[in-house]
Short mmCIF file of C-alpha atoms and ligand atoms in Angstrom, two decimals:
data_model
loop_
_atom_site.label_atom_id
_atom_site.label_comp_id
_atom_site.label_asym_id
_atom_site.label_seq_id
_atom_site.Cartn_x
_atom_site.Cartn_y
_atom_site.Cartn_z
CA UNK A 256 107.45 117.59 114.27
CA UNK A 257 106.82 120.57 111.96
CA UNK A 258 106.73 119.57 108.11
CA UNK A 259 108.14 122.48 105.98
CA UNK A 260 107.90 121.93 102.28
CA UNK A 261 111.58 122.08 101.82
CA UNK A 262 111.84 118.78 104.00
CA UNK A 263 113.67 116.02 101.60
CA UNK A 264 111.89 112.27 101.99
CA UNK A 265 115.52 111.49 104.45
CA UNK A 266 114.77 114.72 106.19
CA UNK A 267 111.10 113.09 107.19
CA UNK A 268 111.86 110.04 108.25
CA UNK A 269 114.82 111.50 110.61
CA UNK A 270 112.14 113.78 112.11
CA UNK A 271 110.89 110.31 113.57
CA UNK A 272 114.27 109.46 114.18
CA UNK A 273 114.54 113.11 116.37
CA UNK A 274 111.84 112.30 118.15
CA UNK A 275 112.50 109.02 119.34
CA UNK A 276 116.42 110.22 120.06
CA UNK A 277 114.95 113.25 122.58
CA UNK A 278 112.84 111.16 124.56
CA UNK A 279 115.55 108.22 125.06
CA UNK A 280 117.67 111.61 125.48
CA UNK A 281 120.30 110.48 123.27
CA UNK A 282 123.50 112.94 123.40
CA UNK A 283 124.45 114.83 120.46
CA UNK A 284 127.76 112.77 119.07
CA UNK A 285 125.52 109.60 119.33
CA UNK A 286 122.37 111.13 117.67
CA UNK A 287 124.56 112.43 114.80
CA UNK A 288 126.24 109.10 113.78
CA UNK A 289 122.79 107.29 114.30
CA UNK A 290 121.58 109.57 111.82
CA UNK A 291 123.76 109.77 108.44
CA UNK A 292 124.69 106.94 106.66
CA UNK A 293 127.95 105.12 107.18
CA UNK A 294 128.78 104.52 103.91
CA UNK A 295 127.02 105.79 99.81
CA UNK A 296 128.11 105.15 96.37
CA UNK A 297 126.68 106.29 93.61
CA UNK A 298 127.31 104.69 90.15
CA UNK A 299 126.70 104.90 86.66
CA UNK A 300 125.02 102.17 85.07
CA UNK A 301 125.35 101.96 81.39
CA UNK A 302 123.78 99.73 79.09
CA UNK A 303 123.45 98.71 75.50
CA UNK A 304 120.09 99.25 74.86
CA UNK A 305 118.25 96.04 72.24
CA UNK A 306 117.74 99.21 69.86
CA UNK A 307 121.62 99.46 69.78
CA UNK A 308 122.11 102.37 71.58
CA UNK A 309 123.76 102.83 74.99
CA UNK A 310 121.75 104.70 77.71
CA UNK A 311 122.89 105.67 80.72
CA UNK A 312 121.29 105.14 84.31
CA UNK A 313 122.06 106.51 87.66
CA UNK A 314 122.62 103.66 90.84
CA UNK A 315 123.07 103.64 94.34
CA UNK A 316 123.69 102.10 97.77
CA UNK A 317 123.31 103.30 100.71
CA UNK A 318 124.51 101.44 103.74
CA UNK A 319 123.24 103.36 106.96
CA UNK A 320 123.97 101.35 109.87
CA UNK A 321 125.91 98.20 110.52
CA UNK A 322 126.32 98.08 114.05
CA UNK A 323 124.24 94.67 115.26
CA UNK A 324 124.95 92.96 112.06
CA UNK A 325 125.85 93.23 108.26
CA UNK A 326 123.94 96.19 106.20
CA UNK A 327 120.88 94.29 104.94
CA UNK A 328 118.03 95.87 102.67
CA UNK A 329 116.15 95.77 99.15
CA UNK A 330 117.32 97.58 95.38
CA UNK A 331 114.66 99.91 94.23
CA UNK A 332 114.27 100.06 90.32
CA UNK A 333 111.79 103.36 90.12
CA UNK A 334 112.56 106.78 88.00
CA UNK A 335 112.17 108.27 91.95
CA UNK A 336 114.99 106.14 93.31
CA UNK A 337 117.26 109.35 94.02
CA UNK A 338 119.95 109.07 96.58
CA UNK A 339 117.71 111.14 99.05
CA UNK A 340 115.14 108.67 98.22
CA UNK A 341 117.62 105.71 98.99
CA UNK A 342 119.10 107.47 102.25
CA UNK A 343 115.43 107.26 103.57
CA UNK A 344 114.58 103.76 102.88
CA UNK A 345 118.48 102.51 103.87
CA UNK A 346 117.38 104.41 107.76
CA UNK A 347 114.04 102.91 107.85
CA UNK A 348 115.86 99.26 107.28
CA UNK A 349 117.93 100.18 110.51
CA UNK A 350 114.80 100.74 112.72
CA UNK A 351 113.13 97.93 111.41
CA UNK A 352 115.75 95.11 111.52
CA UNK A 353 116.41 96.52 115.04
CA UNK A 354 112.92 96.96 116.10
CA UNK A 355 112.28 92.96 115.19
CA UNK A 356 115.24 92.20 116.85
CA UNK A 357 116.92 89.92 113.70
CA UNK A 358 121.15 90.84 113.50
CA UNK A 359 121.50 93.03 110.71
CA UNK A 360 121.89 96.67 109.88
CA UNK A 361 120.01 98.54 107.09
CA UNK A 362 121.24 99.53 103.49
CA UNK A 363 119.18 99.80 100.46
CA UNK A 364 120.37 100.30 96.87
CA UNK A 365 118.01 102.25 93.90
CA UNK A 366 118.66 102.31 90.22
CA UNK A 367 116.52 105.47 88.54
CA UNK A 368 114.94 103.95 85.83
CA UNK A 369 111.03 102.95 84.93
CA UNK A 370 111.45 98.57 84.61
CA UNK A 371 108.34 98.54 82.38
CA UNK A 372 110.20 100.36 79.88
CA UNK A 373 112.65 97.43 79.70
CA UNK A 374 113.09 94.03 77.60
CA UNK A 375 113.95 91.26 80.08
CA UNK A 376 116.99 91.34 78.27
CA UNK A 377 117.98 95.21 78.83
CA UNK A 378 117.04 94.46 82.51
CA UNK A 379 119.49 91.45 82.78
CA UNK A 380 122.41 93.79 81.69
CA UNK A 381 121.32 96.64 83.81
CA UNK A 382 121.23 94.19 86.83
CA UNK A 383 124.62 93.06 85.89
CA UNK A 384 125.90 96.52 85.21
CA UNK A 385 124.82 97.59 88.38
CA UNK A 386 126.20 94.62 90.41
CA UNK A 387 129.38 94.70 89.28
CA UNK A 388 129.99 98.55 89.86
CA UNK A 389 128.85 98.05 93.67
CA UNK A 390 130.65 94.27 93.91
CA UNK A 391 133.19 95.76 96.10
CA UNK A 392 130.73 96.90 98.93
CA UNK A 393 128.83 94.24 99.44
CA UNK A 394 129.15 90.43 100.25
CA UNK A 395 127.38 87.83 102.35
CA UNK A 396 128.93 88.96 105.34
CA UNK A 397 128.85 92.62 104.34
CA UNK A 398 125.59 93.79 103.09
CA UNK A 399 122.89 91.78 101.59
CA UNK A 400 120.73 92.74 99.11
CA UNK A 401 116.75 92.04 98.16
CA UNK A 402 114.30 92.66 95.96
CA UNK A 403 111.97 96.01 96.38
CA UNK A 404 109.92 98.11 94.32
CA UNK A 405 110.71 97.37 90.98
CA UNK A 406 113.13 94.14 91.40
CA UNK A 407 111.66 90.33 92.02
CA UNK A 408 112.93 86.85 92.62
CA UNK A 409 114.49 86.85 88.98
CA UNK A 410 116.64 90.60 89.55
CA UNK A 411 118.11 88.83 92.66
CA UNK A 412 119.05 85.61 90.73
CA UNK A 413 120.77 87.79 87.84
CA UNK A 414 122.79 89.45 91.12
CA UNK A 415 123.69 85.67 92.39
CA UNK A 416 124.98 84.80 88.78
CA UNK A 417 126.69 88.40 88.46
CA UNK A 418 128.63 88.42 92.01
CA UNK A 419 129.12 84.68 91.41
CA UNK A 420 131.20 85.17 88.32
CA UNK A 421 133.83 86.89 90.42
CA UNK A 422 133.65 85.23 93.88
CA UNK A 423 132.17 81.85 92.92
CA UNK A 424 129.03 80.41 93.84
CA UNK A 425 127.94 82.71 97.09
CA UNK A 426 123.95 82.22 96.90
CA UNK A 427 123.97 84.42 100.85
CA UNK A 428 124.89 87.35 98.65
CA UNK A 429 121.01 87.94 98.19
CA UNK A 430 117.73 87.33 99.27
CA UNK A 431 114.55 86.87 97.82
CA UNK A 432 115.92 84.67 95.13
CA UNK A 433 114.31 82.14 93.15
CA UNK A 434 113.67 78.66 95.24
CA UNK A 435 115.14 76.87 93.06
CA UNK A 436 118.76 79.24 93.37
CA UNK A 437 118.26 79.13 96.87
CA UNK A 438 115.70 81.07 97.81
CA UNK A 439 113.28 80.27 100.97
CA UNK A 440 110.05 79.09 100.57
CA UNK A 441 107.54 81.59 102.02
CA UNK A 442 109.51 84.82 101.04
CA UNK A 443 107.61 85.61 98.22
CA UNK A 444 104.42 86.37 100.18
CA UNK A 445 106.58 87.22 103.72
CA UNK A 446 105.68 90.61 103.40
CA UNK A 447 101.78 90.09 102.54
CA UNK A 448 101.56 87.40 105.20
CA UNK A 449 103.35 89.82 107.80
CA UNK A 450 100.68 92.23 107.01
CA UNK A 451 98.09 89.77 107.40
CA UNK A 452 99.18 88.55 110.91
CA UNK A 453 99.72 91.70 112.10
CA UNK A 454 96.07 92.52 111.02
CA UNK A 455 94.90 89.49 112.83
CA UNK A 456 96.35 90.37 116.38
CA UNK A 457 95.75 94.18 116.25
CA UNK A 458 92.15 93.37 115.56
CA UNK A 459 91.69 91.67 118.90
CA UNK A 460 93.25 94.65 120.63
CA UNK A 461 91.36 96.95 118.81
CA UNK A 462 87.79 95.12 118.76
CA UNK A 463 87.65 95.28 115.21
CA UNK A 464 85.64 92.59 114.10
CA UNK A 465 87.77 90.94 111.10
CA UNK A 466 84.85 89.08 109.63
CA UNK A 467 83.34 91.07 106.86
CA UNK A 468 85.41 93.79 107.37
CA UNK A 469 86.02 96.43 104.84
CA UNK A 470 89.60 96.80 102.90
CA UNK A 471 91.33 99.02 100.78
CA UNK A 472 94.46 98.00 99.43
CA UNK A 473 96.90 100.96 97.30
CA UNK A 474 99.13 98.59 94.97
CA UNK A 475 98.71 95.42 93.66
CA UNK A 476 102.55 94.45 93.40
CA UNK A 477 104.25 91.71 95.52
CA UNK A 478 103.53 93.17 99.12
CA UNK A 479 100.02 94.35 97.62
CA UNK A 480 98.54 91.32 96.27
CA UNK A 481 99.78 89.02 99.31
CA UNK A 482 98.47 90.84 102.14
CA UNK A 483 94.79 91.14 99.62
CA UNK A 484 94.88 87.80 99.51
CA UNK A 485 95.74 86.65 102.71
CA UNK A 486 93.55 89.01 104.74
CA UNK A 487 90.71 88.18 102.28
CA UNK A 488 91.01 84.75 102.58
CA UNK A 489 90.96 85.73 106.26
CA UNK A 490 87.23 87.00 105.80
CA UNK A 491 87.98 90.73 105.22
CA UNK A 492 86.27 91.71 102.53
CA UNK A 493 88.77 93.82 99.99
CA UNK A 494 86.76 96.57 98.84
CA UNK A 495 89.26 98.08 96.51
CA UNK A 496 93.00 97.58 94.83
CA UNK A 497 95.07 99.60 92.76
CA UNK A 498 97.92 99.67 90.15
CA UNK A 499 100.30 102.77 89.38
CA UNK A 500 97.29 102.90 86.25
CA UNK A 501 94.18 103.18 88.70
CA UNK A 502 91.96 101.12 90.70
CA UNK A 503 89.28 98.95 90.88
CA UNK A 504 86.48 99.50 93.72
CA UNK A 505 83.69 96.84 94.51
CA UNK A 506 82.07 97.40 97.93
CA UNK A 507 80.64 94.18 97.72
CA UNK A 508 84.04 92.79 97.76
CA UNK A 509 86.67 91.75 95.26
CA UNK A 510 87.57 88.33 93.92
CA UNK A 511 91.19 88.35 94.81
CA UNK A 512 91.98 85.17 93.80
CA UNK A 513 90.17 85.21 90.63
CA UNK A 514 91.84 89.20 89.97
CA UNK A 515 95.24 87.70 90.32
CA UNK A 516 94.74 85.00 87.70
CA UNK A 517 93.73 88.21 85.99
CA UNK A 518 96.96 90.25 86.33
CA UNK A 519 99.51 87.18 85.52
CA UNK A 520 97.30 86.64 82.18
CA UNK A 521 96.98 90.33 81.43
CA UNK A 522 99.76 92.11 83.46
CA UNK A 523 97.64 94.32 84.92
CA UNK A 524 94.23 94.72 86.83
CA UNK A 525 92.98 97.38 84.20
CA UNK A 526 89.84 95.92 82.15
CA UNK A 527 88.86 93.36 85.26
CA UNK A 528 85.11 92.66 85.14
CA UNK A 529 85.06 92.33 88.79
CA UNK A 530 84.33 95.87 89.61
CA UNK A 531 84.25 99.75 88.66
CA UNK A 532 87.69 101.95 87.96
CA UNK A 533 88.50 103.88 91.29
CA UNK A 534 91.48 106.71 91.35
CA UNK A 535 94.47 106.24 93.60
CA UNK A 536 93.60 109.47 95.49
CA UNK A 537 89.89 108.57 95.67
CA UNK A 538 90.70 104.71 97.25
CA UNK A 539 93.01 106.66 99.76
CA UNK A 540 89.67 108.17 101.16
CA UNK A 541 86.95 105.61 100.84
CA UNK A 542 84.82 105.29 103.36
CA UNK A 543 86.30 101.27 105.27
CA UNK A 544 87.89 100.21 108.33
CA UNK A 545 91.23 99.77 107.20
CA UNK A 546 92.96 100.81 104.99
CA UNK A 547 96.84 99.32 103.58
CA UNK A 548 98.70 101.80 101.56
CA UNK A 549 101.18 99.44 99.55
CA UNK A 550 102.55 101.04 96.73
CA UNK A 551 104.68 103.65 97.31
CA UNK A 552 105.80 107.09 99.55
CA UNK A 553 104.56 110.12 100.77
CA UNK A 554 100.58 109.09 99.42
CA UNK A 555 98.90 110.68 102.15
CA UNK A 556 100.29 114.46 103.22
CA UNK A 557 98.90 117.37 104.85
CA UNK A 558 96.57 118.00 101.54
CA UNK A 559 94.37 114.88 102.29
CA UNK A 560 94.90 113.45 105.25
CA UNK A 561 91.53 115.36 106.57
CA UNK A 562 89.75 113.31 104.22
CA UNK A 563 91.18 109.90 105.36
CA UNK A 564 87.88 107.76 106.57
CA UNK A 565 89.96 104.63 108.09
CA UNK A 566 89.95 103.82 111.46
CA UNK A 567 93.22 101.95 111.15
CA UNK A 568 96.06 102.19 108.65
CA UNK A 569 98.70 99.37 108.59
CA UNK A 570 101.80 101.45 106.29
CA UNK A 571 102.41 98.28 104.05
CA UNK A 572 104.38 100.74 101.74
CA UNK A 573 107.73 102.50 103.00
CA UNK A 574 106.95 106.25 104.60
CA UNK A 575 103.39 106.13 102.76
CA UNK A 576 102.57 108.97 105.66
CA UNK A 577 104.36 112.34 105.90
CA UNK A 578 105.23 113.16 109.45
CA UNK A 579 102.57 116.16 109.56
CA UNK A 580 99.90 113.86 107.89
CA UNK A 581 100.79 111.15 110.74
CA UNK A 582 100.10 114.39 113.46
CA UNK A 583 96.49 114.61 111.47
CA UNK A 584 95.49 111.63 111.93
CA UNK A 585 96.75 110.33 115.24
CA UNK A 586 95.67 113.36 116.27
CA UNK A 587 92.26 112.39 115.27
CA UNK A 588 92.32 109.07 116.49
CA UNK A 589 93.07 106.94 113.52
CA UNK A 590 95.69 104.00 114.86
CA UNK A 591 98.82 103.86 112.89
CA UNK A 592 101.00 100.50 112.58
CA UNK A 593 104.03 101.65 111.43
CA UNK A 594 106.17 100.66 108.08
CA UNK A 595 108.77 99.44 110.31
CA UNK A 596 106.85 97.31 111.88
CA UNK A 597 104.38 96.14 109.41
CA UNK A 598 106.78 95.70 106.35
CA UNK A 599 109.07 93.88 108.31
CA UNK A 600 108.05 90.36 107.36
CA UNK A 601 110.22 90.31 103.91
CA UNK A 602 113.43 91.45 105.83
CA UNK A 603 112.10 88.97 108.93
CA UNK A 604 112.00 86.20 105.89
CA UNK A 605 115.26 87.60 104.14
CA UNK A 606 117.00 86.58 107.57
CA UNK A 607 115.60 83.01 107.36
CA UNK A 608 116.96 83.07 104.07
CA UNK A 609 120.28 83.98 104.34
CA UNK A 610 120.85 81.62 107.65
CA UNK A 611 119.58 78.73 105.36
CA UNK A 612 121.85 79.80 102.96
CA UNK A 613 124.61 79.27 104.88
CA UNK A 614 123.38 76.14 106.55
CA UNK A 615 123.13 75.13 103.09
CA UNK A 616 119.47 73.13 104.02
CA UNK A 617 116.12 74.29 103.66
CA UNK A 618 113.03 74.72 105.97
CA UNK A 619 109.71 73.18 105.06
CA UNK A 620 107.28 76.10 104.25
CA UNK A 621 105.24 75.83 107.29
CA UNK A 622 108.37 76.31 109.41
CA UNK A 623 108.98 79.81 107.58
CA UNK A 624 105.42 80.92 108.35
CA UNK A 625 105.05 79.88 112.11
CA UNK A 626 108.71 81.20 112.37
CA UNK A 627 107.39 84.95 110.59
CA UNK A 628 104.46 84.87 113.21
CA UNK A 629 106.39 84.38 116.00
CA UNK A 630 108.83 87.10 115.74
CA UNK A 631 106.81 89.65 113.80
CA UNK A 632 104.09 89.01 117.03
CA UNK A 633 106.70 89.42 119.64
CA UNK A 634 107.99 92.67 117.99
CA UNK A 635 103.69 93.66 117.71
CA UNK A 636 103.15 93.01 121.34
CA UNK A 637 106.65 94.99 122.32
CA UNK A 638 105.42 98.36 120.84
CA UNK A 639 101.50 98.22 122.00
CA UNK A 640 102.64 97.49 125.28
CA UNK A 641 105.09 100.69 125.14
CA UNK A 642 102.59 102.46 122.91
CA UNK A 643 99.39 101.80 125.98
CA UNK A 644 102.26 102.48 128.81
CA UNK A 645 104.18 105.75 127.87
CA UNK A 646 101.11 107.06 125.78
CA UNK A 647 102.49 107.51 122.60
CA UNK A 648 101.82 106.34 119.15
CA UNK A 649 102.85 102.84 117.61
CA UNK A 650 105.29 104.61 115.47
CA UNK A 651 106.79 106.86 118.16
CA UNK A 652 106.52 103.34 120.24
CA UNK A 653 108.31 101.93 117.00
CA UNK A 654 111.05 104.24 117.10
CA UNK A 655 112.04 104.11 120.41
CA UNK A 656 112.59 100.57 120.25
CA UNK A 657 115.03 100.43 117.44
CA UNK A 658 116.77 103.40 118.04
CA UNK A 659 117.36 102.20 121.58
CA UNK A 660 118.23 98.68 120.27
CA UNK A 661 121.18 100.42 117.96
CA UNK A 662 122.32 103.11 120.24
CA UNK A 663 123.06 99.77 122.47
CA UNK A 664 124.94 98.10 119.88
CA UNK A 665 127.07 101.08 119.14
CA UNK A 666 127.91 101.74 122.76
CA UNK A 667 128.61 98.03 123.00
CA UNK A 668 131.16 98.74 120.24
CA UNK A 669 133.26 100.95 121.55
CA UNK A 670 131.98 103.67 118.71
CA UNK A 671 131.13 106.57 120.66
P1 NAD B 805 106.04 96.00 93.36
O1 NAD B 805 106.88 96.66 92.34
O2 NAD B 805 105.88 94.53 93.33
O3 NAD B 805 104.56 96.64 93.32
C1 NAD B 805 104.34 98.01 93.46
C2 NAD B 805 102.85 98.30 93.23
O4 NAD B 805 102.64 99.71 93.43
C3 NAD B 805 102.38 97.99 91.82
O5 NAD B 805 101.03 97.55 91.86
C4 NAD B 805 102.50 99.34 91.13
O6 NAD B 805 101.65 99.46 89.99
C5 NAD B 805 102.06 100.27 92.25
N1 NAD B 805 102.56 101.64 92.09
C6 NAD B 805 103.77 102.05 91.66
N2 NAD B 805 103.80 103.39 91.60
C7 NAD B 805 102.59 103.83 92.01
C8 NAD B 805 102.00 105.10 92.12
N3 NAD B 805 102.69 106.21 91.81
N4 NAD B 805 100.72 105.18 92.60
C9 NAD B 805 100.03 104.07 92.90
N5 NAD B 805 100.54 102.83 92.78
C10 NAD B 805 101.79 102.72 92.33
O7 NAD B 805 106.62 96.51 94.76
P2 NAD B 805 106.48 95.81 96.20
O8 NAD B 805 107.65 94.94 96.39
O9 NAD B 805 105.10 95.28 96.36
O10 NAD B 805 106.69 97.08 97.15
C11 NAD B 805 105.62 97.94 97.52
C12 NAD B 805 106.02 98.71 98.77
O11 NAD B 805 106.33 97.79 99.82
C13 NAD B 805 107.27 99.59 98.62
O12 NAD B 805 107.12 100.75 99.42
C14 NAD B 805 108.37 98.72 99.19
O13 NAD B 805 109.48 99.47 99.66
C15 NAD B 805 107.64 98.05 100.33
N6 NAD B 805 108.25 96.81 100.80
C16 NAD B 805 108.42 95.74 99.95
C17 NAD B 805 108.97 94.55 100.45
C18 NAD B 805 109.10 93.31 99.60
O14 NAD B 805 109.41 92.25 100.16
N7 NAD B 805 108.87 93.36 98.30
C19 NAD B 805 109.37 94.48 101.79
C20 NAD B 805 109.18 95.58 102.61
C21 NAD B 805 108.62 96.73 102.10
#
């Protein structure tokens, strides 16, 4: 698991993928197809800017793997969102739909463009745009998308009304959509929440004593906020938080609740009275017991990992970790709960979603939740016990479960 700087963000997560594929000794033909995606398109998304002009923006999807169910996974609206980019996060959907055993494949889409630099307006056609040119690969049946980085409740219900225009009313075709379009109660904070259960349980295995425990939280978006204020209302105490703009730091604690009234007055958590600015790169290494990168990829490399002070890192974020800054540290003890594993509860809600989509009915909140426990938990218990048996890490542990779980399914198939 050597890093070399010319490694692309794809390139990383396969090394994972490698390493999971040689100890369940997968054979070449098998490894390679497990590996690439099935299927990309990239598009051009123009739009008529409110200024007049037209500016151009580059789209894709990505659909990895399809082989226990259709391609499932979120649209990315970030400058970064490159195809490479997209490749990555469209494999780690794969292992993670797999690894929490719910029937779909992985995909993701990206559109390279900063959203804040957008009228709601400008975004509605982009959204459209963007729909429309990749309306021929997906479908309820086919590939599913949901919001990520970048894209909320409101992106996914400008999708609906865009794919709806030329199939009819087809609310499955997304996820993460408004509740009143359709969308499940409980997915909004399904990710946070996921986070926050998973925090729960691994503390008992660990003997980390939740109550009063110290938190630092990198992003303060949908995933961000949620598992803040979950695990703070929890007890935790959340130490720090930050935005794309900085951080705040209070080691007395935060008011979460109070800082997120904050943000939807202001729209951001710049200028809160509730404690001092803090860098990004300095809340990475404060001093706490855990700490939940939440923002975006590749945060902590071989440059700072050394200086990591967490005993336990749950990777909120997608890839936060490079795979030679996940060496560091497991190599010096820190525990590890993988992205796959601990993102999982939007894509674990997503599911619940889409099946009461096409149930047309709709489960009471509470039912969402316990339902999110239950199989976010199972999949939790499923890699510590590998993780404790074969002595491995939880990502390795990770791996080997949903790369086992799809190597099944295509076998089953009649692929290879
Ligand atoms: P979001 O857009 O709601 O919030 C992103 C947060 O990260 C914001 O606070 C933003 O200011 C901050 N950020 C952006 N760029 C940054 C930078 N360069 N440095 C520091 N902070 C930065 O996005 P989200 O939906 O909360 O997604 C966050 C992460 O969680 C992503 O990696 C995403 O792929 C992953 N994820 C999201 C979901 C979901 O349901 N939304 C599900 C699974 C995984």
């Amino acid at each position: 698991m050597l890093k070399t700087p010319e490694l692309s963000i794809f390139d990383e997560v396969n090394l994972f993928f490698d390493d999971a594929a040689d100890r369940l000794d997968l054979n070449d033909g098998l490894r390679e197809m497990l590996k690439r995606p099935w299927r990309e398109l990239l598009v051009q998304v123009p739009v008529r800017m409110d200024s007049g002009q037209v500016q151009v923006f580059s789209g894709s999807r990505v659909q990895h793997n399809a082989a226990r169910g259709p391609y499932k996974g979120g649209v990315r609206y970030h400058p970064q969102a490159d195809i490479d980019e997209v490749r990555a996060l469209a494999s780690l959907m794969t292992w993670k739909t797999a690894l929490v055993d719910i029937p779909y494949g992985g995909a993701k889409g990206g559109v390279q463009v900063d959203p804040r630099l957008l009228s709601m307006s400008e975004l509605n056609r982009l959204t459209r745009r963007y729909t429309q040119n990749i309306e021929h690969l997906i479908g309820p049946n086919r590939d599913i998308p949901a919001p990520d980085m970048g894209t909320n409740a409101q992106t996914m219900a400008w999708m609906m009304d865009a794919y709806g225009q030329l199939h009819g009313h087809t609310p499955a075709i997304v996820t993460g959509k408004p509740v009143e379009m359709g969308g499940s109660l409980g997915r909004e904070s399904a990710t946070g929440r996921g986070v926050a259960y998973l925090l729960q349980e691994a503390a008992k295995d660990l003997g980390l004593n939740t109550d009063g425990a110290k938190i630092a939280v990198q992003g303060f978006g949908n995933v961000g906020s949620w598992a803040a204020r979950l695990i703070h209302d929890n007890g935790c105490r959340i130490i720090a938080v930050s935005s794309i703009d900085g951080g705040l730091h209070n080691a007395a604690g935060l008011d979460i609740a109070r800082l997120q009234r904050y943000q939807e007055q202001t729209g951001g958590i710049q200028g809160f009275d509730g404690g001092g600015p803090i860098s990004n790169r300095d809340l990475l290494e404060l001093e706490c017991d855990v700490l939940i990168p939440a923002a975006i990829d590749n945060v902590i490399t071989e440059d700072n990992a050394n200086k990591i002070k967490a005993h336990v890192i749950l990777e909120a974020a997608n890839h936060p970790i490079t795979p030679e800054a996940d060496r560091i540290l497991s190599g010096g003890g820190v525990t590890i709960l993988p992205d796959i594993l601990v993102n999982a509860g939007g894509v674990i809600v997503s599911y619940f979603e889409w099946t009461q989509n096409l149930q047309e009915f709709r489960w009471e909140e509470s039912r969402v939740n316990q339902e999110l426990k239950k199989t976010i938990l199972k999949a939790y218990h499923e890699v510590w016990t590998r993780s404790t048996k074969q002595k491995i890490t939880h990502r390795q542990a990770s791996f080997e479960i949903g790369v086992q779980r799809v190597a099944r399914a295509v076998e089953l198939r009649g692929f290879v």
